[in-house]
Coordinates of C-alpha atoms and ligand atoms in Angstrom, one line a residue:
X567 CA -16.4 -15.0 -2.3
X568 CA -15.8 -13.2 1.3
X569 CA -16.2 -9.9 1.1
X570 CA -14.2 -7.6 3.3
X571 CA -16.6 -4.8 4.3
X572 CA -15.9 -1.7 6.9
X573 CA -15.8 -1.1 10.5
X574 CA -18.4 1.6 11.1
X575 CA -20.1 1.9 14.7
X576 CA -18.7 -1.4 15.7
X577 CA -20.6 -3.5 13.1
X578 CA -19.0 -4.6 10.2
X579 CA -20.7 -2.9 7.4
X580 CA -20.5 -4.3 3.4
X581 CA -22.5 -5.0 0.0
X582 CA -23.2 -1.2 -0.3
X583 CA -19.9 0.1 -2.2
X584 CA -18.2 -0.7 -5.3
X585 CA -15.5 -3.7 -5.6
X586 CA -11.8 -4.9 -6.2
X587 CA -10.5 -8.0 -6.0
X588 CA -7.7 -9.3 -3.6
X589 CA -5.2 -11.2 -4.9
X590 CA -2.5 -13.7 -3.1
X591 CA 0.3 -12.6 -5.2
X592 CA 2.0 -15.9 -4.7
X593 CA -0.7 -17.5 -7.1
X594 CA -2.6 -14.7 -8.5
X595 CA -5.8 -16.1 -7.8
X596 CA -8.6 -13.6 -6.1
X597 CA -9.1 -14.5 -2.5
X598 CA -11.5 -11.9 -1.5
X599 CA -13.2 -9.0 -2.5
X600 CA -12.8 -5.7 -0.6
X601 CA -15.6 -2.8 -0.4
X602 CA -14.4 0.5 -1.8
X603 CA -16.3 3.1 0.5
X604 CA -18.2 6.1 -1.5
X605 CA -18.2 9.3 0.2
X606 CA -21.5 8.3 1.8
X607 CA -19.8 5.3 3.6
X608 CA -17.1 7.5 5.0
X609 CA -18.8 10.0 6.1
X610 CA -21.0 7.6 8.0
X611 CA -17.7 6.7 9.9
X612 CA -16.9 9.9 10.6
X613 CA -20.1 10.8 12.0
X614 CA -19.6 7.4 14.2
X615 CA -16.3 8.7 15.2
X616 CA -17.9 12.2 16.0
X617 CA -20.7 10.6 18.1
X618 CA -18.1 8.8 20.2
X619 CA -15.8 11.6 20.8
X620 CA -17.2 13.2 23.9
X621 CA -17.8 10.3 25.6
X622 CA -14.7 9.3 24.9
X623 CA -12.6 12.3 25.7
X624 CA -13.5 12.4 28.9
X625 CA -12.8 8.7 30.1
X626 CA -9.6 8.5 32.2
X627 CA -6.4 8.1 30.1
X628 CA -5.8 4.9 33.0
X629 CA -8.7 3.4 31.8
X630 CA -7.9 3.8 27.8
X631 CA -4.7 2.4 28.7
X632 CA -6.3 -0.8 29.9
X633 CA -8.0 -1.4 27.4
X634 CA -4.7 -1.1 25.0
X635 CA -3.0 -3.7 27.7
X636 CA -5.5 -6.1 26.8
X637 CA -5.2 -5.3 23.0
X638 CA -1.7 -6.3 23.2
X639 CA -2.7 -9.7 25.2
X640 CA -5.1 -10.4 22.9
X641 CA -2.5 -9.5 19.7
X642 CA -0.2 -11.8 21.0
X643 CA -2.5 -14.4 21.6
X644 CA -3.8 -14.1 17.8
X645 CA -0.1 -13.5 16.1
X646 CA -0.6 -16.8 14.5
X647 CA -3.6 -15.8 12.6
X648 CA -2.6 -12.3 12.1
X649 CA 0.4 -13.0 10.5
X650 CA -1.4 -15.8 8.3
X651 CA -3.7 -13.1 6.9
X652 CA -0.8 -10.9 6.6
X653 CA 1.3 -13.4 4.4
X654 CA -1.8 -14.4 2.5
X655 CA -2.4 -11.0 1.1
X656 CA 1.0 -9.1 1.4
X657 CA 3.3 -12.5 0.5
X658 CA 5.9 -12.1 2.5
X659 CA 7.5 -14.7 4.5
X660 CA 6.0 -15.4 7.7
X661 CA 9.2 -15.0 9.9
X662 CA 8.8 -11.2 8.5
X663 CA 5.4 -11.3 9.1
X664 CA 6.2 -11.9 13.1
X665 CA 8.7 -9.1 13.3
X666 CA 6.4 -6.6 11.6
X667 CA 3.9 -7.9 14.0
X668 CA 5.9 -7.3 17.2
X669 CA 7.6 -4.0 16.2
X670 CA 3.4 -2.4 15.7
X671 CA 2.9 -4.5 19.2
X672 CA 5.7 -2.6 20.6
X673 CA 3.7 0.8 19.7
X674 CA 0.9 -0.5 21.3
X675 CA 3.1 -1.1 25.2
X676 CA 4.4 2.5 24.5
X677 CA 0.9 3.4 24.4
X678 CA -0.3 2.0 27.2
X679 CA 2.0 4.2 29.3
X680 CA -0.4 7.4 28.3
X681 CA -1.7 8.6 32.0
X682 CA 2.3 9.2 32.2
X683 CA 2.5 10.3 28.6
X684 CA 0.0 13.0 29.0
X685 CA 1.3 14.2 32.3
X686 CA 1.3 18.1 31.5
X687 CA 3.8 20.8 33.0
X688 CA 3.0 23.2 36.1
X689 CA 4.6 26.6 37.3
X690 CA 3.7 27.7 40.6
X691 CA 3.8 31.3 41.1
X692 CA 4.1 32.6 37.8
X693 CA 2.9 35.8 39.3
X694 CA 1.8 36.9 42.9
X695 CA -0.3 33.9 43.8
X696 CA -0.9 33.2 40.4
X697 CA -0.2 29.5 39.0
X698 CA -0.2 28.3 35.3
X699 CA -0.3 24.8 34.1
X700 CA 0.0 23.4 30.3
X701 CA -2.3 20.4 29.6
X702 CA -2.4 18.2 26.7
X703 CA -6.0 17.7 25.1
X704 CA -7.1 15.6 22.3
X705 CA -8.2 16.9 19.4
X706 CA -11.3 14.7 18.1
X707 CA -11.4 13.0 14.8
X708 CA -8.9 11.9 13.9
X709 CA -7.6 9.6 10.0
X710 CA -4.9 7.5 9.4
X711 CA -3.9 6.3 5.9
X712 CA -1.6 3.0 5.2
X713 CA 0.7 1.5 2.4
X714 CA 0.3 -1.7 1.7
X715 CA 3.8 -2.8 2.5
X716 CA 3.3 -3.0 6.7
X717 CA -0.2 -3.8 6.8
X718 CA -0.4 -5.0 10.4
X719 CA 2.6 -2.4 11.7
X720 CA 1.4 0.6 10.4
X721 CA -2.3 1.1 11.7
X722 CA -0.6 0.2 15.0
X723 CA 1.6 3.1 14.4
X724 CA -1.5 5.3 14.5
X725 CA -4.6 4.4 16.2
X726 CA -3.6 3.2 19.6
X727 CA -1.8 6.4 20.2
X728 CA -4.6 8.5 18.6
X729 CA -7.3 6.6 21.0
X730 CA -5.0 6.7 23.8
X731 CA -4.4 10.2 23.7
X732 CA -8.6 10.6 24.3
X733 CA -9.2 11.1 19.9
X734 CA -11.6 8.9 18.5
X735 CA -10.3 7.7 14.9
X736 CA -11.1 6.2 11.0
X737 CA -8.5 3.9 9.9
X738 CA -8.2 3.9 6.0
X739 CA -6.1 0.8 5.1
X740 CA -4.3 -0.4 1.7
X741 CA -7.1 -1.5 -0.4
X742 CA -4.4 -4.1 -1.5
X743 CA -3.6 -6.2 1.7
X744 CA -6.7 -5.1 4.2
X745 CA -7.7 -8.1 6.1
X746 CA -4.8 -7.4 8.7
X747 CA -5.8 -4.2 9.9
X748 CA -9.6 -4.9 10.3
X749 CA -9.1 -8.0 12.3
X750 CA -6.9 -6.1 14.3
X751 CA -9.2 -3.3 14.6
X752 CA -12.0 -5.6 15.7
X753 CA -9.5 -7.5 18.1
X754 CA -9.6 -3.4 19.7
X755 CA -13.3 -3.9 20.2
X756 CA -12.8 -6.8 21.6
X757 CA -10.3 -5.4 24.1
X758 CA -12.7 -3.1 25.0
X759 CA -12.8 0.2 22.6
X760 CA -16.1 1.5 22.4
X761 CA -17.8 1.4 19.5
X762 CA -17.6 4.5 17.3
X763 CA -13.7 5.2 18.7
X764 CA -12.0 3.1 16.2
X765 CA -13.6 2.6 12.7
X766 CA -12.1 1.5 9.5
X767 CA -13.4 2.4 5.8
X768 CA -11.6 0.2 3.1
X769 CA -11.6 2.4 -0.2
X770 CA -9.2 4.1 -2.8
X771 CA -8.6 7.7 -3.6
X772 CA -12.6 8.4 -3.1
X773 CA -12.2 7.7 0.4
X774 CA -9.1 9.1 1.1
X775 CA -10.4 12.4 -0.6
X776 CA -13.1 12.0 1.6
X777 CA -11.3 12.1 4.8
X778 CA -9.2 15.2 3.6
X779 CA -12.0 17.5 3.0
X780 CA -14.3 16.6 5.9
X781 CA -14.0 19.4 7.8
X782 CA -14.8 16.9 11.0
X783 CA -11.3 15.6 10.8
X784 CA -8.8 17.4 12.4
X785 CA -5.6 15.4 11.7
X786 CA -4.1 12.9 9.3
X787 CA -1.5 10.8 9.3
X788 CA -0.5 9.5 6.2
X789 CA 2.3 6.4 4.9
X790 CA 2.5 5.9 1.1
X791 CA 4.7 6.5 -1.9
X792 CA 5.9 10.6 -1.8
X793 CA 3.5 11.8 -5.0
X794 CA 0.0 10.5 -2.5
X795 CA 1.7 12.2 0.5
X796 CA 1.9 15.4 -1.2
X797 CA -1.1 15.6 -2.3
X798 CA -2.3 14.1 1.2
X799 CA -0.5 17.2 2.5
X800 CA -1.3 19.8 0.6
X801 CA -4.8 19.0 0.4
X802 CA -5.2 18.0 4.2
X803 CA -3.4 21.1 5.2
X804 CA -5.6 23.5 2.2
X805 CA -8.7 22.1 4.6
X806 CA -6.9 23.6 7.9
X807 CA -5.7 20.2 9.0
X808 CA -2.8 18.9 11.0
X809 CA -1.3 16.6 8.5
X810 CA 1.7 14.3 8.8
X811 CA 2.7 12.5 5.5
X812 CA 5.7 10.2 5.3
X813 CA 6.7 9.4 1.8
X814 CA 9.1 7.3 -0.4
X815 CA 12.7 6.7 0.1
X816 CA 16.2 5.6 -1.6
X817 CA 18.2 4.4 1.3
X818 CA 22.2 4.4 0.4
X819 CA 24.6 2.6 3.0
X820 CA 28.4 3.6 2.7
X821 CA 30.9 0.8 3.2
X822 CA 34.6 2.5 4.3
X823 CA 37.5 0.4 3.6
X824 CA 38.0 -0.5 7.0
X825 CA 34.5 -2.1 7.5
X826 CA 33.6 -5.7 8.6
X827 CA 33.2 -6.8 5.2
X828 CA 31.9 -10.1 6.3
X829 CA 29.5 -8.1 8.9
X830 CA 28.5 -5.9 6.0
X831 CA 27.9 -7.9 3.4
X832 CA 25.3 -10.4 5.3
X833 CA 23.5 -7.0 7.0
X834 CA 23.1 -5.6 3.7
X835 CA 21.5 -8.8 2.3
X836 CA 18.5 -8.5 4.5
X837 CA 18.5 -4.7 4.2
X838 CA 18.3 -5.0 0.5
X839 CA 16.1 -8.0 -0.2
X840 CA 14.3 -8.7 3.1
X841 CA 10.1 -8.0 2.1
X842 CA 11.7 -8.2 -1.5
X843 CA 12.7 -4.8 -0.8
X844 CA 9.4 -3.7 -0.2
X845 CA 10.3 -1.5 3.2
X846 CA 10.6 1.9 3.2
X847 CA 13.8 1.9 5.4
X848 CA 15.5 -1.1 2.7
X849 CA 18.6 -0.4 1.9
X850 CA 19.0 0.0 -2.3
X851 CA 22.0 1.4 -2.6
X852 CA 25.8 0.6 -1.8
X853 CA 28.1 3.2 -1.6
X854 CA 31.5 1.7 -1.5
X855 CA 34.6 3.7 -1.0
X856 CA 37.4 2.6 -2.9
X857 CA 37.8 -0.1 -6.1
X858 CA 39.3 -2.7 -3.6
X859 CA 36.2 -2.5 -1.2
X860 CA 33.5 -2.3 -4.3
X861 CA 35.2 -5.6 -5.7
X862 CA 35.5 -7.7 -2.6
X863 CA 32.0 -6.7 -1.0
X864 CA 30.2 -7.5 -4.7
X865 CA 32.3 -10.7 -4.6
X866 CA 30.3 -11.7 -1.4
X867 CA 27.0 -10.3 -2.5
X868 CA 27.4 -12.6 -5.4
X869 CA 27.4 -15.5 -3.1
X870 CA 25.0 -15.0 -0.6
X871 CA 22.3 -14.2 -3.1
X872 CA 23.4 -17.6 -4.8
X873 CA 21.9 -19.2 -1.5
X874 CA 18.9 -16.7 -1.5
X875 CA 16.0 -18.9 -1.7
X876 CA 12.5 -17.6 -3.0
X877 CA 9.1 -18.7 -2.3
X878 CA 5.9 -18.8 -1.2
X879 CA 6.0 -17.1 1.9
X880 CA 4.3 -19.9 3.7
X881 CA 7.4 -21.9 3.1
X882 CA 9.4 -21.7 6.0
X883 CA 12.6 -22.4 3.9
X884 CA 11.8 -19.1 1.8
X885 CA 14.1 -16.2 2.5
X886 CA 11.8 -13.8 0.3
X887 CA 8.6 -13.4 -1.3
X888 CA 7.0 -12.3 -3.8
X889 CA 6.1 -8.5 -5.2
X890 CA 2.7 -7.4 -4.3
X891 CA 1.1 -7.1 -8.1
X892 CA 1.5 -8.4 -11.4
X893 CA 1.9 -4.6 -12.4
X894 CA 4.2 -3.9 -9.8
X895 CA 6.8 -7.1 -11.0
X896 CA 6.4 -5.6 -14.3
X897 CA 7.4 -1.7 -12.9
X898 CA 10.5 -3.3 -11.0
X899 CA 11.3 -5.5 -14.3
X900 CA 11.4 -2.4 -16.4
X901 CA 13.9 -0.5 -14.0
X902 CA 16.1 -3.1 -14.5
X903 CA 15.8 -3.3 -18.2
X904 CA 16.6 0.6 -17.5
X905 CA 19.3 0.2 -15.3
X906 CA 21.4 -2.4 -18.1
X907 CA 20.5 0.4 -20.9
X908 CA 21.8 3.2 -19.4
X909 CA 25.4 1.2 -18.4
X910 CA 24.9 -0.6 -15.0
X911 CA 26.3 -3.5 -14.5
X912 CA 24.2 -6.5 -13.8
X913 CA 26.0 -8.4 -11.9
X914 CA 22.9 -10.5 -10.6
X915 CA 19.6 -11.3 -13.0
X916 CA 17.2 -12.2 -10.8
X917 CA 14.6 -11.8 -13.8
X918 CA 12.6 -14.5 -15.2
X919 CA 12.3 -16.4 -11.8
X920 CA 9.8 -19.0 -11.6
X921 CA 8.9 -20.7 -8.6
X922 CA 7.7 -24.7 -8.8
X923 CA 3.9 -24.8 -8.0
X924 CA 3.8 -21.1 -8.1
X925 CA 4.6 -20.4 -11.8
X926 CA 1.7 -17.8 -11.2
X927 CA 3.3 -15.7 -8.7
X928 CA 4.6 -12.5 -9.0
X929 CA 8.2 -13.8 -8.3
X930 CA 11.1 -11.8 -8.9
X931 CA 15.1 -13.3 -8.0
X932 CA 17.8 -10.8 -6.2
X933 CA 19.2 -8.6 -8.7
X934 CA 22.6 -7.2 -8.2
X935 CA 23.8 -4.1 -10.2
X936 CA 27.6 -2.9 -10.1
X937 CA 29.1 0.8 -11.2
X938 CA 25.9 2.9 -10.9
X939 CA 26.6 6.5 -11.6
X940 CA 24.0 9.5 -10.2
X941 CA 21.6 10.2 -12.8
X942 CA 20.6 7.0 -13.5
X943 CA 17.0 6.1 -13.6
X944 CA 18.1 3.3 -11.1
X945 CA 19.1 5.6 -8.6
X946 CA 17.4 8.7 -9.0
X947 CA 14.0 6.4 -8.2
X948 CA 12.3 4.6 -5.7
X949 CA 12.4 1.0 -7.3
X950 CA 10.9 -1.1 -4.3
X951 CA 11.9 -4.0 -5.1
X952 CA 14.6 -6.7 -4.4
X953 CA 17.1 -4.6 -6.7
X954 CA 20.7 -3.7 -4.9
X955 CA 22.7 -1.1 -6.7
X956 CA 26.6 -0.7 -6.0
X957 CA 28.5 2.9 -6.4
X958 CA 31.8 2.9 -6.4
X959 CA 33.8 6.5 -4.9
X960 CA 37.3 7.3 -3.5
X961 CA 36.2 8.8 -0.5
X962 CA 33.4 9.1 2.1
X963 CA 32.9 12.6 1.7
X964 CA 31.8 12.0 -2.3
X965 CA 29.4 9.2 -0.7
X966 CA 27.8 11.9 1.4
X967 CA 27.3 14.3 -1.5
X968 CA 25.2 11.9 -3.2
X969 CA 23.5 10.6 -0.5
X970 CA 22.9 14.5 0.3
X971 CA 21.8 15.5 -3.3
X972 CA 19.1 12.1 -3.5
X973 CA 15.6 13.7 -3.0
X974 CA 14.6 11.3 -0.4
X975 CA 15.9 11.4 3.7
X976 CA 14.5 8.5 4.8
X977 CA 17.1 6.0 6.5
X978 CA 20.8 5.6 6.1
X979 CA 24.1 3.8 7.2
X980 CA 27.5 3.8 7.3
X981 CA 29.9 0.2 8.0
X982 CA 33.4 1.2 9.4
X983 CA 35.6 0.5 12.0
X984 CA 36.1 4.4 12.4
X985 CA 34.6 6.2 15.2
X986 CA 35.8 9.4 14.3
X987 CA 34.4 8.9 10.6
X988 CA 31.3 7.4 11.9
X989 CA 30.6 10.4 14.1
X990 CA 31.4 13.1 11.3
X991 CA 28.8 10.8 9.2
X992 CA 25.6 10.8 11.8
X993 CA 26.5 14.9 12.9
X994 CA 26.7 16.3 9.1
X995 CA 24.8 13.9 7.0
X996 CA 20.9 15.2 5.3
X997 CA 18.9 11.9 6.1
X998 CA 16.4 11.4 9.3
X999 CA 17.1 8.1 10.9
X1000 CA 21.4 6.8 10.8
X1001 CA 22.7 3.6 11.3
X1002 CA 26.2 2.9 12.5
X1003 CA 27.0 -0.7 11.4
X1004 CA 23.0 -1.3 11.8
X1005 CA 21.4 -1.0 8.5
X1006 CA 18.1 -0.8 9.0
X1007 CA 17.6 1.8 12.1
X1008 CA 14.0 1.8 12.4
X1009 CA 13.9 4.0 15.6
X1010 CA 12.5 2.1 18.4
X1011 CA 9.0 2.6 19.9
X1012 CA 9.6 5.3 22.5
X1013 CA 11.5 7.3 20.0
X1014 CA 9.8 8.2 16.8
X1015 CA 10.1 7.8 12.5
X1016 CA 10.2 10.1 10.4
X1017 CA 12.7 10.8 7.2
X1018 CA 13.7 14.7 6.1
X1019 CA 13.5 15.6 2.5
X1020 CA 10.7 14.2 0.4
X1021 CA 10.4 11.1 2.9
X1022 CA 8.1 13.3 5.2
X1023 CA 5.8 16.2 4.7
X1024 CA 5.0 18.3 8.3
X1025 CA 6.3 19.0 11.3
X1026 CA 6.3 15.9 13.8
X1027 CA 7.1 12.0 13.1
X1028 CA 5.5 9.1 13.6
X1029 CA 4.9 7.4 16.4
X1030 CA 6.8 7.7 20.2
X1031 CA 7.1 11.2 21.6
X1032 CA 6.3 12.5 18.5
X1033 CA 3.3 11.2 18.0
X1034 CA 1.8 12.3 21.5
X1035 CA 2.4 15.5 20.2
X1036 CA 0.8 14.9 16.7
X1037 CA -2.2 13.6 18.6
X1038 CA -2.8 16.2 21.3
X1039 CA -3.0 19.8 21.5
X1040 CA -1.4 22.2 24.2
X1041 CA -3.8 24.2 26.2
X1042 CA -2.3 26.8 28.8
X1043 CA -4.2 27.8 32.1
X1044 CA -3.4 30.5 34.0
X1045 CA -4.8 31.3 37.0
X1046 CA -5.9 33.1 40.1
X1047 CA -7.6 33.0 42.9
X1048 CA -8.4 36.9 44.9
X1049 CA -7.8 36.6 48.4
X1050 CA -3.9 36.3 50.1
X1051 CA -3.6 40.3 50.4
X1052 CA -3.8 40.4 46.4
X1053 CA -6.0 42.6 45.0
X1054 CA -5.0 45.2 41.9
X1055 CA -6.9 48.5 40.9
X1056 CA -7.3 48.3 36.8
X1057 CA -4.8 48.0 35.2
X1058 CA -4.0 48.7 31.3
X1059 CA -0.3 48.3 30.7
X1060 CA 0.2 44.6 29.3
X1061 CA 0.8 42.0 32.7
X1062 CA 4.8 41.9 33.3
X1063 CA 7.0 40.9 35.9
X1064 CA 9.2 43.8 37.5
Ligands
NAD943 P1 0.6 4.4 -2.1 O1 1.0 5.8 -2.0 O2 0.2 3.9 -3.5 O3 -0.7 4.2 -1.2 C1 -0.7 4.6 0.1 C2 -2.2 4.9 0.5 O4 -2.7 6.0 -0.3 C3 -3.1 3.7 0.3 O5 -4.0 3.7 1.4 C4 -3.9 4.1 -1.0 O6 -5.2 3.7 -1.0 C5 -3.8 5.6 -1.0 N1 -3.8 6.2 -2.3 C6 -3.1 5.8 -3.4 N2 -3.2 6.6 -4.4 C7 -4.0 7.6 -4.0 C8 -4.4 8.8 -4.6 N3 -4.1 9.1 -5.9 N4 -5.2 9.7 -3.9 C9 -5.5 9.4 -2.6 N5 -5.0 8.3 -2.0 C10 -4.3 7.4 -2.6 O7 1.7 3.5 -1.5 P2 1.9 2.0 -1.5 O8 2.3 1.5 -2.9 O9 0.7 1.3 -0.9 O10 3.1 1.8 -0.5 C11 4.5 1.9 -0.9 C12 5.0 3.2 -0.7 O11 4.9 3.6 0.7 C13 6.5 3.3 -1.0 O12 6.7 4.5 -1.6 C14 7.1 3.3 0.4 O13 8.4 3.9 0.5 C15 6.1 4.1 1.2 N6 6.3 3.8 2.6 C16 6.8 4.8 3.4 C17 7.0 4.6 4.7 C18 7.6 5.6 5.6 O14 7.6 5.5 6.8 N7 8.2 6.7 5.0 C19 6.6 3.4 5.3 C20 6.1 2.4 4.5 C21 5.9 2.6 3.1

């Protein structure tokens, strides 16, 4: 059985932890066996990370950039096998697999641009012949901690900036889905990253705990469910970190009367049950305004999720995959037995789907659920899974006080033909990232992510501008040279200008 092991120092490094199987959750079968790193492994990795900093720090940001250009050539050249790994281990369908691929390629171009990202800012003649510039300096070590639901996206979220920004970095992937993220970690090496820049330690909490405490790290950058990124942020921040922790979501899209209802209904299928509803930016809830709407956009959902096929996501006929665990299908199966106890409507069982030749799997239909009400377990929790739940209310402003009141900010929309409506929705509503008849609006890569409420814990987002910041720290110079006529007597009244 291949055992996935560690990047550490630029060899790969296993046999010396304990073990979990990976499982294809199309078949349930173990395909691998990952190393869980003990304190001892990853603090190896930091210490490699450590070693490489200076070195590193002090190479041009033109010549980092190269090597990311050629990370990108050489991604590109591999998507093939990248997203086969990805599918093999996460199960969804490879079509998905290509877009998560390119979107985390697209972080990598805006990373290449860093000689012109870390441009800093200059005043000349602050004072009498006295000149200040602010400058943008790494800050060493620095961690990054992934979900298992972008696998391949994610890391590239994080590390390319980090490294192109002069930090050298341990990468801490899902322990569920990690053979993406250390190929494309050694694809890095290939490119040309030194050894000791970029290292990855598989592991659970043990290594994660690990990297929060060392006091060698200086930043985090956390994706996961909202409980982890708490405690990733209260603990990484207790040790005097700089932490960034994006959590869990509920994502509602409101549907006005006047909306596209053909337009909507076919956006909101691959919002809802695209990755099985495994995104953090999914849509899961409907929040149709007015009886008339609710009845004729449920009428459509009914149909297009009668042509929604499921399967293996090798299957280039499959529209969706299946669930990541066995435990997991059973978590999504009992919010749905939830959902028709407390009074929802189930307008759509997908439960008790089997798949031919993949009886195995952990394969769950489209389920569609009508008249939610707030309070329901259904909609006060993060289900992530391919479960859809409609609310009906008479007006938009109802729809934004429950979208307001949900503990999560992550993503949002709004379909209508309204301008006016659409611009009162985006100016007043409580959620980080809007769509306007776009219902998944995943910022692009030279803007940045990040949700408000419980969907993010600290101060910056991820990725784009953002994440130059998260990854650099300002340092002001001001100087002065004697000579052109000024020279002062002491002085002890603080510097002003008259
Ligand atoms: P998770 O929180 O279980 O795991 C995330 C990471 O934390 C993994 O690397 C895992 O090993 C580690 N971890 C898990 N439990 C831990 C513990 N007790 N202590 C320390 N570390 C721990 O999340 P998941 O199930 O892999 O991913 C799904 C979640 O991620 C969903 O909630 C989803 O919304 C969220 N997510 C958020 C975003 C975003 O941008 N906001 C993006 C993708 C996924």
């Amino acid at each position: 059985m291949h055992i996935i092991g560690h990047l550490i120092g630029g060899k790969i490094v296993s046999g010396i932890d304990r073990e979990q199987d990976i499982i294809n959750p199309s078949t349930n079968k173990t395909i691998a066996r990952v190393s869980l790193a003990s304190r001892k492994t990853v603090e190896e990795a930091i210490a490699a990370a450590a070693a490489a900093y200076p070195e590193w720090r002090d190479t041009p940001p033109l010549k980092r950039a190269r090597i990311l250009f050629r990370l990108k050539n050489l991604l590109e050249e591999n998507a093939d096998k990248i997203c086969a790994l990805l599918t093999r281990e996460h199960g969804k369908v490879l079509g998905d697999a290509m877009g998560e691929l390119q979107r985390g390629i697209e972080n990598v171009e805006y990373a290449c641009g860093a000689p012109g990202l870390l441009k800093g800012e200059h005043s000349r003649n602050v004072g009498p012949a006295i000149d200040s510039w602010s400058e943008f300096q790494p800050l060493g070590v620095c961690a990054g901690i992934t979900p298992f639901n972008f696998p391949v996206m994610l890391p590239l979220w994080m590390w390319p900036m980090a490294i192109a920004c002069g930090n050298t970095f341990v990468l801490k992937p899902s322990e569920r889905d990690p053979t993406a993220a250390l190929y494309i970690a050694e694809l890095g090496l290939e490119a040309g990253v030194p050894e000791g820049v970029l290292n990855v330690v598989n592991g659970d909490s043990e290594a994660v705990d690990t990297l929060l405490a060392d006091p060698r790290i200086q930043a985090v950058s956390f994706v996961g469910s909202t409980p982890v990124a708490e405690h990733v942020y209260t603990s990484g921040t207790a040790s005097l970190k700089r932490v960034q922790a994006l959590g869990g979501s509920k994502n509602h899209a409101i549907v006005m009367p006047d909306a596209d209802l053909d337009n909507a209904a076919t956006a909101l299928m691959g919002a809802a049950y695209g990755s099985c509803g495994e995104r953090c930016m999914a849509i899961s809830v409907v929040v149709a305004v007015g009886d008339a709407t609710a009845d004729a956009l449920v009428g459509k959902l009914q149909e297009h999720i009668a042509g929604l096929k499921v399967g293996d996501g090798f299957d280039n006929s499959s529209d969706m995959g299946p669930l990541i665990t066995r435990a997991h299908l059973e978590r999504v199966t009992d919010y749905i037995n939830r959902g028709v106890e407390e009074g929802a409507e189930l307008v759509v069982d997908g439960r008790g789907l089997t798949v031919p030749g993949f009886e195995e799997g952990n394969y769950l239909g489209a389920c569609l659920f009508d008249r939610v009400e707030p309070g329901m377990a259904i909609h006060l929790d993060e289900i992530f899974g391919p479960v859809l739940c409609v609310m009906r209310v008479d007006s938009m402003q109802q729809a934004m006080d429950i979208i307001d009141a949900h503990q999560y900010g992550n993503g949002t929309c709004i379909f209508t033909r309204d301008g006016e409506a659409a611009r009162y929705f985006s100016d007043h509503i409580r959620i980080g990232m809007v769509g306007i008849n776009v219902p998944l609006p995943v910022p692009a890569a030279y803007h940045s992510f990040g949700g408000w409420k419980n969907s993010l814990f600290g101060d910056l987002g991820a990725y784009g501008p953002d994440s130059v910041r998260f990854y650099t720290k300002r340092k002001t110079v001001t100087q002065r040279w004697p000579g052109g006529g000024v020279r002062e007597g002491v002085q002890f009244s603080f510097p002003a200008h008259d």
